[in-house]
Amino acid sequence: MLNTEDQRFNVATSILFQVSTVDPDSGNLVIMGNCLLRVFSNDGKLNVGGFQLKLRAGMPVKKRDLLVPPDFHQYPVLPCCSLLIRILPHTENPVPMPRYSVGFYFTHEAKPTRSELQIMSTFQKDVNFPILVKDMAECLREKGESQAPQENELKGWCVEKIDGTRSSLVQPSSVYINIHHVTKYRQEIGVHLKIMQAFGLEVEGLYINAFARILKGSQSKHLPELPQHWGGEEKFLTRQHDFSSLQKSPRWTDPSVVLHPYLDNHSVLLVQIFGMTAVYKPHPSNDQRGRVISQNGQDLTLHSLLGWTVFPLFDRHYVYSGIHSAPLFQGAPNAEFLQTISAKSLKTAIEEGLKKKSLTLLKTYGSVTIKVWDGHYFDDEHYALPVINDLLTVDKIKKFLSTQTSKKGKEMSMLVLQSLDKKKQKLQRNNPEYQQHQHFYEEAMADAFYNLIETALLNAGYGPL
């Protein structure tokens, strides 16, 4: 309750709420987030009512004396976490707290997203997750101590562990909870994977796609494929391009794919880059899809492997969320390297392979960039992902980054224009006629490429895409 009698408050007065917790992995105190609530309305009246405010993982440090709620909008919202707050005029007898279900605290901004609803469902189904504060406190304390705490000791432990002296107001450098570790990996939810771009390929004139598949680590290698086809030979193929990207650095626009591997810190995503030498013949009517033929009149075939690389998927109990870049290697993945990564860290295995010369980088310092994030979050709702270039440090990282920013070369749109008659080869990309032709070109080439990859997989003893 707030007693405003005989008090003079500024109409802009606000209350800052900050919530801290104990990180279950490190045992350290971390800040979950902050929220700000105005005490008065613009006309000076007490802001009476119930509020549900989401916590945001950040604190403006330059305007601490003049904070207003919009100052926090630049920071990410902690999923599924909010505060219920009441502001009441002073009374002698406390007003009973209304139940949440009656809607007293409803605030439109706190309405859960689709991703949050999925996270809530996961926790509701998890019978091992502590429901009561007492149970969670016991779990957190037992992680750092061999002896289980007595119930009468828990309150004192909580007060000691989570005190107010480490507020981000006092220490702006205070550590916030890792927003990508809010929920642990669940196989039934899976991991989102999106191959974004390859850089520095040594060819032009090819229609290029990326084929990716899960390579199991040592802990999951012998675990069976589940009835839902999870945990087996999970794989996918890109097929949608940004035709403004370079032929030697193609960018893909496919939506993310959700795979369901077993949780294994040595499992990786193997990405192989293939090209197809083919000619697209437009339909004579130009209002429907044409056909794809080989340049020499023989059967269509894939060009030799242009490069390959591998990416980590997990960080302990979590998806290794981020925008990852990894170097491209020549030739084909060798058995020795694949055996090494099932037992060692990926970076260590790459460094050893380069030292032994069992791995060879592309001379152009080519690389591949992918996005990885937890399957709970939909494509349009995942948090900003950190850029992770750790694997590029196995050699000269500046050369990898220079290749990624190079603008030299022919655009992919040239592949489309070359299939048109000479009169139409000067069409601009924003021309409707070009755009329709590009759509037919992409559709026909992607289907032909898909069939070649699937045939190669079946001939090699793998299942279909």
Short mmCIF file of C-alpha atoms in Angstrom, two decimals:
data_model
loop_
_atom_site.label_atom_id
_atom_site.label_comp_id
_atom_site.label_asym_id
_atom_site.label_seq_id
_atom_site.Cartn_x
_atom_site.Cartn_y
_atom_site.Cartn_z
CA MET A 1 0.00 0.00 0.00
CA LEU A 2 1.06 3.56 -0.62
CA ASN A 3 0.20 6.33 1.84
CA THR A 4 0.10 9.62 -0.09
CA GLU A 5 -1.43 11.73 2.69
CA ASP A 6 0.65 14.76 3.61
CA GLN A 7 3.18 13.79 0.98
CA ARG A 8 4.15 15.62 -2.18
CA PHE A 9 5.19 13.47 -5.09
CA ASN A 10 6.30 14.39 -8.59
CA VAL A 11 3.71 13.31 -11.14
CA ALA A 12 6.50 11.45 -12.98
CA THR A 13 7.33 9.33 -9.92
CA SER A 14 7.86 5.67 -10.84
CA ILE A 15 8.73 2.46 -9.01
CA LEU A 16 11.54 0.32 -10.35
CA PHE A 17 11.26 -3.43 -9.77
CA GLN A 18 14.27 -5.67 -10.21
CA VAL A 19 14.16 -9.47 -9.91
CA SER A 20 17.24 -11.58 -9.22
CA THR A 21 17.80 -15.30 -8.98
CA VAL A 22 20.53 -17.90 -8.60
CA ASP A 23 21.84 -19.23 -11.90
CA PRO A 24 21.35 -23.02 -11.75
CA ASP A 25 24.49 -23.65 -13.82
CA SER A 26 27.04 -21.39 -12.13
CA GLY A 27 25.40 -20.93 -8.72
CA ASN A 28 26.01 -17.17 -9.03
CA LEU A 29 23.51 -14.40 -8.44
CA VAL A 30 22.12 -13.03 -11.72
CA ILE A 31 19.49 -10.45 -12.60
CA MET A 32 16.43 -11.78 -14.37
CA GLY A 33 15.12 -8.39 -15.40
CA ASN A 34 13.55 -5.05 -14.56
CA CYS A 35 10.27 -3.23 -15.04
CA LEU A 36 9.08 0.27 -14.25
CA LEU A 37 5.61 1.39 -13.13
CA ARG A 38 4.35 4.96 -12.88
CA VAL A 39 2.75 5.79 -9.53
CA PHE A 40 0.54 8.59 -10.86
CA SER A 41 -1.40 9.34 -14.01
CA ASN A 42 -0.66 12.47 -16.03
CA ASP A 43 -3.32 14.43 -14.10
CA GLY A 44 -1.70 13.56 -10.76
CA LYS A 45 -4.13 10.85 -9.63
CA LEU A 46 -2.87 7.68 -8.01
CA ASN A 47 -2.48 4.94 -10.63
CA VAL A 48 -4.82 2.59 -8.79
CA GLY A 49 -5.27 -0.94 -10.11
CA GLY A 50 -3.59 -4.21 -10.98
CA PHE A 51 -0.74 -4.56 -13.43
CA GLN A 52 1.14 -7.45 -15.02
CA LEU A 53 4.52 -6.26 -16.25
CA LYS A 54 7.05 -8.29 -18.20
CA LEU A 55 10.66 -8.22 -17.08
CA ARG A 56 13.25 -6.82 -19.46
CA ALA A 57 16.87 -7.91 -19.36
CA GLY A 58 18.63 -4.55 -19.23
CA MET A 59 18.93 -1.22 -17.47
CA PRO A 60 19.40 2.23 -19.07
CA VAL A 61 22.44 3.69 -17.32
CA LYS A 62 22.53 7.19 -18.86
CA LYS A 63 19.03 8.24 -17.78
CA ARG A 64 18.66 6.64 -14.37
CA ASP A 65 17.29 9.81 -12.78
CA LEU A 66 14.63 10.32 -15.46
CA LEU A 67 13.51 6.81 -16.27
CA VAL A 68 10.16 6.19 -17.94
CA PRO A 69 8.74 2.80 -18.99
CA PRO A 70 9.60 3.22 -22.73
CA ASP A 71 13.30 3.46 -21.79
CA PHE A 72 13.22 -0.30 -21.19
CA HIS A 73 11.71 -1.25 -24.55
CA GLN A 74 15.17 -1.53 -26.10
CA TYR A 75 15.89 -4.60 -23.99
CA PRO A 76 14.61 -8.12 -24.62
CA VAL A 77 11.69 -9.45 -22.62
CA LEU A 78 12.45 -12.43 -20.42
CA PRO A 79 10.07 -15.14 -21.69
CA CYS A 80 7.18 -16.30 -19.51
CA CYS A 81 8.24 -14.05 -16.64
CA SER A 82 6.24 -11.11 -15.31
CA LEU A 83 5.36 -9.33 -12.07
CA LEU A 84 1.85 -8.88 -10.67
CA ILE A 85 1.60 -5.48 -8.98
CA ARG A 86 -1.22 -3.67 -7.15
CA ILE A 87 -1.35 0.04 -6.38
CA LEU A 88 -3.95 0.94 -3.75
CA PRO A 89 -4.78 4.02 -1.71
CA HIS A 90 -3.89 3.73 1.95
CA THR A 91 -6.48 1.97 4.15
CA GLU A 92 -6.39 0.80 7.74
CA ASN A 93 -7.31 -2.75 6.79
CA PRO A 94 -5.55 -4.54 3.90
CA VAL A 95 -7.69 -5.15 0.82
CA PRO A 96 -7.80 -8.86 -0.05
CA MET A 97 -5.73 -9.82 -3.06
CA PRO A 98 -7.88 -10.74 -6.08
CA ARG A 99 -7.25 -14.02 -7.84
CA TYR A 100 -5.31 -13.87 -11.08
CA SER A 101 -8.11 -15.65 -12.95
CA VAL A 102 -10.56 -12.75 -12.49
CA GLY A 103 -8.48 -10.56 -14.81
CA PHE A 104 -7.64 -7.83 -12.30
CA TYR A 105 -3.99 -7.83 -13.32
CA PHE A 106 -4.51 -8.16 -17.04
CA THR A 107 -2.25 -5.89 -19.07
CA HIS A 108 -2.33 -6.19 -22.85
CA GLU A 109 1.47 -5.90 -23.16
CA ALA A 110 1.89 -9.00 -20.97
CA LYS A 111 -0.12 -11.25 -23.29
CA PRO A 112 2.09 -14.28 -24.02
CA THR A 113 3.48 -14.85 -27.51
CA ARG A 114 3.13 -18.15 -29.36
CA SER A 115 6.66 -19.03 -28.33
CA GLU A 116 5.92 -18.29 -24.67
CA LEU A 117 2.82 -20.47 -24.77
CA GLN A 118 4.98 -23.30 -26.11
CA ILE A 119 7.53 -22.79 -23.32
CA MET A 120 4.76 -22.76 -20.69
CA SER A 121 3.39 -26.01 -22.10
CA THR A 122 6.83 -27.62 -21.87
CA PHE A 123 7.25 -26.68 -18.20
CA GLN A 124 3.70 -27.81 -17.37
CA LYS A 125 4.46 -31.25 -18.83
CA ASP A 126 7.79 -31.56 -17.02
CA VAL A 127 6.99 -33.58 -13.89
CA ASN A 128 10.55 -33.14 -12.60
CA PHE A 129 10.52 -29.35 -12.61
CA PRO A 130 10.06 -27.88 -9.08
CA ILE A 131 6.67 -26.19 -8.68
CA LEU A 132 7.06 -24.55 -5.27
CA VAL A 133 9.61 -21.88 -4.36
CA LYS A 134 10.75 -24.08 -1.48
CA ASP A 135 11.47 -26.98 -3.86
CA MET A 136 13.41 -24.78 -6.28
CA ALA A 137 15.44 -23.23 -3.45
CA GLU A 138 16.34 -26.71 -2.22
CA CYS A 139 17.51 -27.72 -5.71
CA LEU A 140 19.63 -24.60 -6.11
CA ARG A 141 21.24 -24.91 -2.69
CA GLU A 142 21.95 -28.62 -3.06
CA LYS A 143 23.90 -27.94 -6.28
CA GLY A 144 26.56 -26.11 -4.30
CA GLU A 145 26.44 -28.05 -1.06
CA SER A 146 26.74 -31.72 -0.31
CA GLN A 147 24.33 -31.61 2.62
CA ALA A 148 20.63 -31.04 1.98
CA PRO A 149 19.38 -27.89 3.73
CA GLN A 150 16.86 -27.96 6.54
CA GLU A 151 13.56 -26.29 5.75
CA ASN A 152 14.08 -23.63 8.42
CA GLU A 153 17.45 -22.74 6.85
CA LEU A 154 16.09 -22.09 3.35
CA LYS A 155 14.70 -18.64 4.04
CA GLY A 156 17.99 -17.45 5.49
CA TRP A 157 19.91 -18.93 2.56
CA CYS A 158 17.63 -17.12 0.08
CA VAL A 159 17.97 -13.79 1.88
CA GLU A 160 21.74 -14.17 2.00
CA LYS A 161 22.03 -15.28 -1.61
CA ILE A 162 19.60 -12.81 -3.16
CA ASP A 163 20.10 -9.50 -1.38
CA GLY A 164 19.62 -5.95 -2.58
CA THR A 165 23.24 -4.84 -2.48
CA ARG A 166 24.02 -6.07 -5.98
CA SER A 167 21.35 -4.15 -7.83
CA SER A 168 22.25 -2.99 -11.34
CA LEU A 169 21.49 0.52 -10.11
CA VAL A 170 24.50 0.24 -7.82
CA GLN A 171 26.56 -1.93 -10.15
CA PRO A 172 25.63 -1.28 -13.81
CA SER A 173 27.92 -4.13 -14.84
CA SER A 174 25.82 -6.66 -12.93
CA VAL A 175 25.38 -9.94 -14.78
CA TYR A 176 22.02 -10.68 -16.37
CA ILE A 177 20.68 -14.16 -16.89
CA ASN A 178 21.57 -15.73 -20.27
CA ILE A 179 18.32 -15.30 -22.15
CA HIS A 180 19.18 -18.27 -24.39
CA HIS A 181 19.41 -20.53 -21.33
CA VAL A 182 15.92 -19.85 -20.03
CA THR A 183 14.78 -23.27 -21.19
CA LYS A 184 16.84 -26.40 -21.62
CA TYR A 185 16.85 -28.40 -24.84
CA ARG A 186 13.93 -30.78 -25.22
CA GLN A 187 14.16 -33.32 -28.01
CA GLU A 188 10.41 -33.24 -28.67
CA ILE A 189 10.69 -29.46 -29.27
CA GLY A 190 13.89 -29.65 -31.31
CA VAL A 191 16.34 -27.11 -32.66
CA HIS A 192 15.82 -24.50 -35.40
CA LEU A 193 18.45 -24.50 -38.15
CA LYS A 194 18.72 -22.03 -41.00
CA ILE A 195 21.57 -22.05 -43.51
CA MET A 196 22.07 -18.42 -44.48
CA GLN A 197 25.00 -18.11 -46.87
CA ALA A 198 28.16 -19.67 -48.27
CA PHE A 199 31.14 -17.42 -49.05
CA GLY A 200 34.16 -17.66 -51.31
CA LEU A 201 33.23 -20.62 -53.52
CA GLU A 202 35.72 -20.99 -56.35
CA VAL A 203 33.18 -21.35 -59.16
CA GLU A 204 30.62 -19.32 -61.07
CA GLY A 205 27.88 -20.40 -63.46
CA LEU A 206 26.53 -23.15 -61.18
CA TYR A 207 23.18 -23.46 -59.45
CA ILE A 208 24.28 -24.14 -55.85
CA ASN A 209 22.54 -25.52 -52.77
CA ALA A 210 23.57 -26.70 -49.31
CA PHE A 211 22.83 -30.19 -48.02
CA ALA A 212 22.93 -30.65 -44.24
CA ARG A 213 22.63 -33.64 -41.94
CA ILE A 214 23.13 -34.46 -38.27
CA LEU A 215 26.22 -36.41 -37.29
CA LYS A 216 25.69 -38.07 -33.93
CA GLY A 217 28.20 -37.71 -31.12
CA SER A 218 29.67 -40.56 -29.09
CA GLN A 219 26.90 -40.52 -26.46
CA SER A 220 24.02 -40.81 -28.95
CA LYS A 221 25.68 -42.70 -31.79
CA HIS A 222 24.08 -46.03 -30.91
CA LEU A 223 20.72 -44.71 -29.71
CA PRO A 224 17.83 -45.80 -31.95
CA GLU A 225 15.79 -43.57 -34.23
CA LEU A 226 12.50 -42.75 -32.51
CA PRO A 227 9.09 -43.51 -34.09
CA GLN A 228 8.68 -39.84 -35.03
CA HIS A 229 11.98 -40.17 -37.02
CA TRP A 230 13.76 -38.11 -34.37
CA GLY A 231 17.34 -38.87 -33.43
CA GLY A 232 18.11 -40.64 -36.69
CA GLU A 233 19.53 -39.56 -40.05
CA GLU A 234 17.92 -36.12 -39.93
CA LYS A 235 18.77 -33.97 -42.93
CA PHE A 236 17.56 -31.12 -45.14
CA LEU A 237 18.37 -29.25 -48.33
CA THR A 238 18.22 -25.56 -49.20
CA ARG A 239 16.26 -24.55 -52.32
CA GLN A 240 15.33 -20.86 -52.16
CA HIS A 241 17.84 -18.17 -53.14
CA ASP A 242 18.36 -14.46 -52.91
CA PHE A 243 19.19 -13.75 -56.56
CA SER A 244 20.89 -10.48 -55.64
CA SER A 245 23.65 -12.48 -53.92
CA LEU A 246 26.84 -13.49 -55.74
CA GLN A 247 27.12 -16.81 -57.55
CA LYS A 248 30.30 -17.57 -55.60
CA SER A 249 28.61 -16.51 -52.32
CA PRO A 250 24.98 -17.66 -52.62
CA ARG A 251 22.50 -16.57 -49.96
CA TRP A 252 19.49 -18.76 -49.14
CA THR A 253 16.08 -17.57 -48.01
CA ASP A 254 14.48 -20.86 -46.92
CA PRO A 255 12.55 -20.80 -43.65
CA SER A 256 14.25 -22.53 -40.77
CA VAL A 257 14.07 -26.30 -40.37
CA VAL A 258 13.36 -27.98 -37.03
CA LEU A 259 15.34 -31.16 -36.32
CA HIS A 260 15.15 -33.36 -33.22
CA PRO A 261 18.57 -34.87 -32.45
CA TYR A 262 19.43 -36.41 -29.12
CA LEU A 263 21.11 -34.03 -26.67
CA ASP A 264 24.80 -34.76 -27.21
CA ASN A 265 27.50 -32.08 -26.97
CA HIS A 266 29.54 -33.89 -29.65
CA SER A 267 26.73 -34.01 -32.20
CA VAL A 268 27.30 -31.63 -35.11
CA LEU A 269 25.62 -30.40 -38.26
CA LEU A 270 27.54 -31.39 -41.39
CA VAL A 271 26.95 -28.93 -44.26
CA GLN A 272 28.03 -29.84 -47.80
CA ILE A 273 27.88 -27.42 -50.73
CA PHE A 274 26.95 -28.88 -54.12
CA GLY A 275 26.58 -27.29 -57.54
CA MET A 276 24.57 -28.36 -60.58
CA THR A 277 25.61 -27.61 -64.17
CA ALA A 278 22.32 -27.34 -66.01
CA VAL A 279 20.43 -25.28 -68.55
CA TYR A 280 16.94 -23.95 -67.96
CA LYS A 281 14.70 -23.84 -71.03
CA PRO A 282 11.70 -21.51 -70.60
CA HIS A 283 8.27 -22.69 -71.71
CA PRO A 284 7.36 -21.29 -75.14
CA SER A 285 4.27 -19.59 -73.68
CA ASN A 286 6.34 -17.96 -70.89
CA ASP A 287 3.36 -18.34 -68.52
CA GLN A 288 4.34 -21.67 -66.98
CA ARG A 289 7.41 -23.50 -65.78
CA GLY A 290 10.00 -24.62 -68.30
CA ARG A 291 12.35 -27.63 -68.11
CA VAL A 292 15.89 -28.33 -66.95
CA ILE A 293 18.41 -30.14 -69.15
CA SER A 294 22.13 -30.83 -68.96
CA GLN A 295 24.58 -28.76 -70.96
CA ASN A 296 25.91 -31.74 -72.92
CA GLY A 297 22.60 -33.46 -73.58
CA GLN A 298 23.39 -36.31 -71.17
CA ASP A 299 21.69 -37.06 -67.84
CA LEU A 300 21.74 -34.32 -65.24
CA THR A 301 24.49 -34.72 -62.63
CA LEU A 302 25.77 -32.86 -59.61
CA HIS A 303 29.04 -31.00 -59.84
CA SER A 304 31.76 -32.30 -57.54
CA LEU A 305 31.53 -31.24 -53.89
CA LEU A 306 32.45 -27.55 -53.67
CA GLY A 307 33.21 -27.55 -49.95
CA TRP A 308 31.99 -28.76 -46.58
CA THR A 309 32.05 -27.76 -42.92
CA VAL A 310 30.61 -28.63 -39.51
CA PHE A 311 28.80 -26.72 -36.76
CA PRO A 312 28.18 -27.37 -33.05
CA LEU A 313 24.57 -27.78 -31.95
CA PHE A 314 24.61 -27.84 -28.15
CA ASP A 315 26.15 -26.01 -25.21
CA ARG A 316 25.78 -28.32 -22.21
CA HIS A 317 22.00 -28.67 -21.64
CA TYR A 318 21.09 -25.94 -24.12
CA VAL A 319 20.90 -25.30 -27.83
CA TYR A 320 24.03 -23.38 -28.86
CA SER A 321 21.99 -20.42 -30.08
CA GLY A 322 23.78 -18.00 -32.38
CA ILE A 323 24.78 -16.92 -35.86
CA HIS A 324 27.65 -19.32 -36.46
CA SER A 325 30.32 -19.13 -39.14
CA ALA A 326 32.63 -22.04 -39.92
CA PRO A 327 35.44 -22.46 -42.47
CA LEU A 328 34.90 -24.44 -45.68
CA PHE A 329 37.18 -27.40 -46.38
CA GLN A 330 38.25 -28.97 -49.65
CA GLY A 331 37.52 -32.53 -50.72
CA ALA A 332 35.19 -34.77 -48.75
CA PRO A 333 34.89 -35.31 -44.98
CA ASN A 334 37.44 -37.94 -43.95
CA ALA A 335 36.74 -40.77 -41.55
CA GLU A 336 39.55 -39.80 -39.15
CA PHE A 337 38.17 -36.29 -38.63
CA LEU A 338 34.60 -37.53 -38.21
CA GLN A 339 35.82 -39.97 -35.57
CA THR A 340 37.72 -37.21 -33.76
CA ILE A 341 34.76 -34.83 -33.48
CA SER A 342 32.68 -37.52 -31.79
CA ALA A 343 34.97 -37.34 -28.77
CA LYS A 344 36.70 -33.92 -28.81
CA SER A 345 35.54 -30.33 -29.04
CA LEU A 346 34.89 -29.26 -32.60
CA LYS A 347 37.46 -26.46 -32.60
CA THR A 348 40.17 -28.75 -31.20
CA ALA A 349 39.40 -31.39 -33.83
CA ILE A 350 39.63 -28.81 -36.64
CA GLU A 351 42.92 -27.41 -35.32
CA GLU A 352 44.40 -30.91 -35.11
CA GLY A 353 43.15 -31.77 -38.60
CA LEU A 354 44.71 -28.64 -40.10
CA LYS A 355 47.98 -29.32 -38.29
CA LYS A 356 48.08 -32.92 -39.56
CA LYS A 357 46.96 -31.70 -43.01
CA SER A 358 44.06 -34.13 -43.00
CA LEU A 359 41.90 -31.00 -43.46
CA THR A 360 42.52 -28.37 -46.12
CA LEU A 361 40.84 -24.96 -46.16
CA LEU A 362 39.52 -23.46 -49.38
CA LYS A 363 42.23 -21.21 -50.79
CA THR A 364 39.73 -18.36 -50.90
CA TYR A 365 39.11 -18.61 -47.14
CA GLY A 366 35.50 -19.53 -47.81
CA SER A 367 32.99 -20.16 -45.04
CA VAL A 368 29.35 -20.89 -44.30
CA THR A 369 27.05 -19.01 -41.94
CA ILE A 370 24.01 -20.54 -40.26
CA LYS A 371 21.51 -19.59 -37.57
CA VAL A 372 20.81 -21.93 -34.64
CA TRP A 373 18.19 -21.42 -31.94
CA ASP A 374 15.94 -23.35 -29.57
CA GLY A 375 12.86 -24.93 -31.12
CA HIS A 376 10.53 -23.26 -28.61
CA TYR A 377 10.87 -19.97 -30.50
CA PHE A 378 9.14 -19.36 -33.81
CA ASP A 379 11.09 -17.83 -36.70
CA ASP A 380 9.67 -14.35 -36.12
CA GLU A 381 9.91 -14.48 -32.31
CA HIS A 382 13.39 -15.70 -31.44
CA TYR A 383 15.73 -13.35 -29.63
CA ALA A 384 18.60 -11.50 -31.28
CA LEU A 385 21.29 -14.13 -31.78
CA PRO A 386 24.94 -13.54 -30.89
CA VAL A 387 27.50 -13.68 -33.70
CA ILE A 388 29.83 -16.61 -33.02
CA ASN A 389 33.00 -16.68 -35.13
CA ASP A 390 35.04 -18.91 -32.82
CA LEU A 391 35.63 -21.58 -35.49
CA LEU A 392 37.06 -18.98 -37.88
CA THR A 393 39.93 -18.39 -35.44
CA VAL A 394 41.50 -21.75 -36.43
CA ASP A 395 43.27 -19.69 -39.11
CA LYS A 396 43.45 -16.03 -40.17
CA ILE A 397 40.01 -14.76 -39.15
CA LYS A 398 40.52 -11.44 -40.97
CA LYS A 399 40.80 -13.30 -44.27
CA PHE A 400 37.56 -15.20 -43.63
CA LEU A 401 35.75 -11.96 -42.78
CA SER A 402 37.25 -10.22 -45.83
CA THR A 403 35.86 -12.95 -48.08
CA GLN A 404 32.46 -12.60 -46.43
CA THR A 405 32.34 -8.87 -47.22
CA SER A 406 33.67 -9.14 -50.81
CA LYS A 407 31.32 -7.72 -53.45
CA LYS A 408 33.30 -8.90 -56.49
CA GLY A 409 31.60 -11.34 -58.83
CA LYS A 410 28.46 -12.02 -60.85
CA GLU A 411 25.03 -11.97 -59.23
CA MET A 412 22.82 -15.05 -59.23
CA SER A 413 20.29 -13.07 -61.29
CA MET A 414 22.69 -13.51 -64.23
CA LEU A 415 21.88 -17.25 -64.22
CA VAL A 416 18.23 -16.38 -64.75
CA LEU A 417 18.88 -13.75 -67.42
CA GLN A 418 21.19 -16.08 -69.38
CA SER A 419 18.29 -18.47 -69.91
CA LEU A 420 16.24 -15.74 -71.63
CA ASP A 421 16.50 -14.67 -75.24
CA LYS A 422 18.82 -11.75 -75.94
CA LYS A 423 15.99 -9.19 -76.07
CA LYS A 424 15.01 -9.96 -72.48
CA GLN A 425 18.49 -10.28 -70.95
CA LYS A 426 18.47 -6.57 -70.08
CA LEU A 427 15.41 -6.88 -67.83
CA GLN A 428 15.84 -5.43 -64.32
CA ARG A 429 15.19 -7.54 -61.22
CA ASN A 430 12.16 -5.42 -60.28
CA ASN A 431 10.53 -6.04 -63.67
CA PRO A 432 7.39 -8.26 -63.27
CA GLU A 433 8.34 -10.30 -66.34
CA TYR A 434 11.78 -11.03 -64.87
CA GLN A 435 10.31 -11.89 -61.48
CA GLN A 436 7.89 -14.40 -63.00
CA HIS A 437 10.72 -15.97 -64.97
CA GLN A 438 12.89 -16.12 -61.84
CA HIS A 439 10.07 -17.90 -59.99
CA PHE A 440 9.80 -20.55 -62.72
CA TYR A 441 13.59 -20.88 -62.93
CA GLU A 442 13.99 -21.39 -59.17
CA GLU A 443 11.13 -23.87 -58.95
CA ALA A 444 12.37 -26.03 -61.85
CA MET A 445 16.05 -25.96 -60.84
CA ALA A 446 15.27 -26.67 -57.17
CA ASP A 447 13.17 -29.72 -58.08
CA ALA A 448 15.87 -31.06 -60.40
CA PHE A 449 18.53 -30.52 -57.71
CA TYR A 450 16.34 -32.19 -55.06
CA ASN A 451 15.90 -35.29 -57.24
CA LEU A 452 19.65 -35.57 -57.82
CA ILE A 453 20.44 -35.32 -54.11
CA GLU A 454 17.75 -37.83 -53.16
CA THR A 455 18.99 -40.30 -55.78
CA ALA A 456 22.55 -39.91 -54.46
CA LEU A 457 21.35 -40.53 -50.90
CA LEU A 458 19.43 -43.67 -51.86
CA ASN A 459 22.39 -45.00 -53.85
CA ALA A 460 24.62 -44.42 -50.80
CA GLY A 461 22.27 -46.36 -48.53
CA TYR A 462 20.66 -43.38 -46.78
CA GLY A 463 16.96 -42.71 -46.49
CA PRO A 464 15.14 -40.17 -48.66
CA LEU A 465 15.11 -36.44 -47.89
#
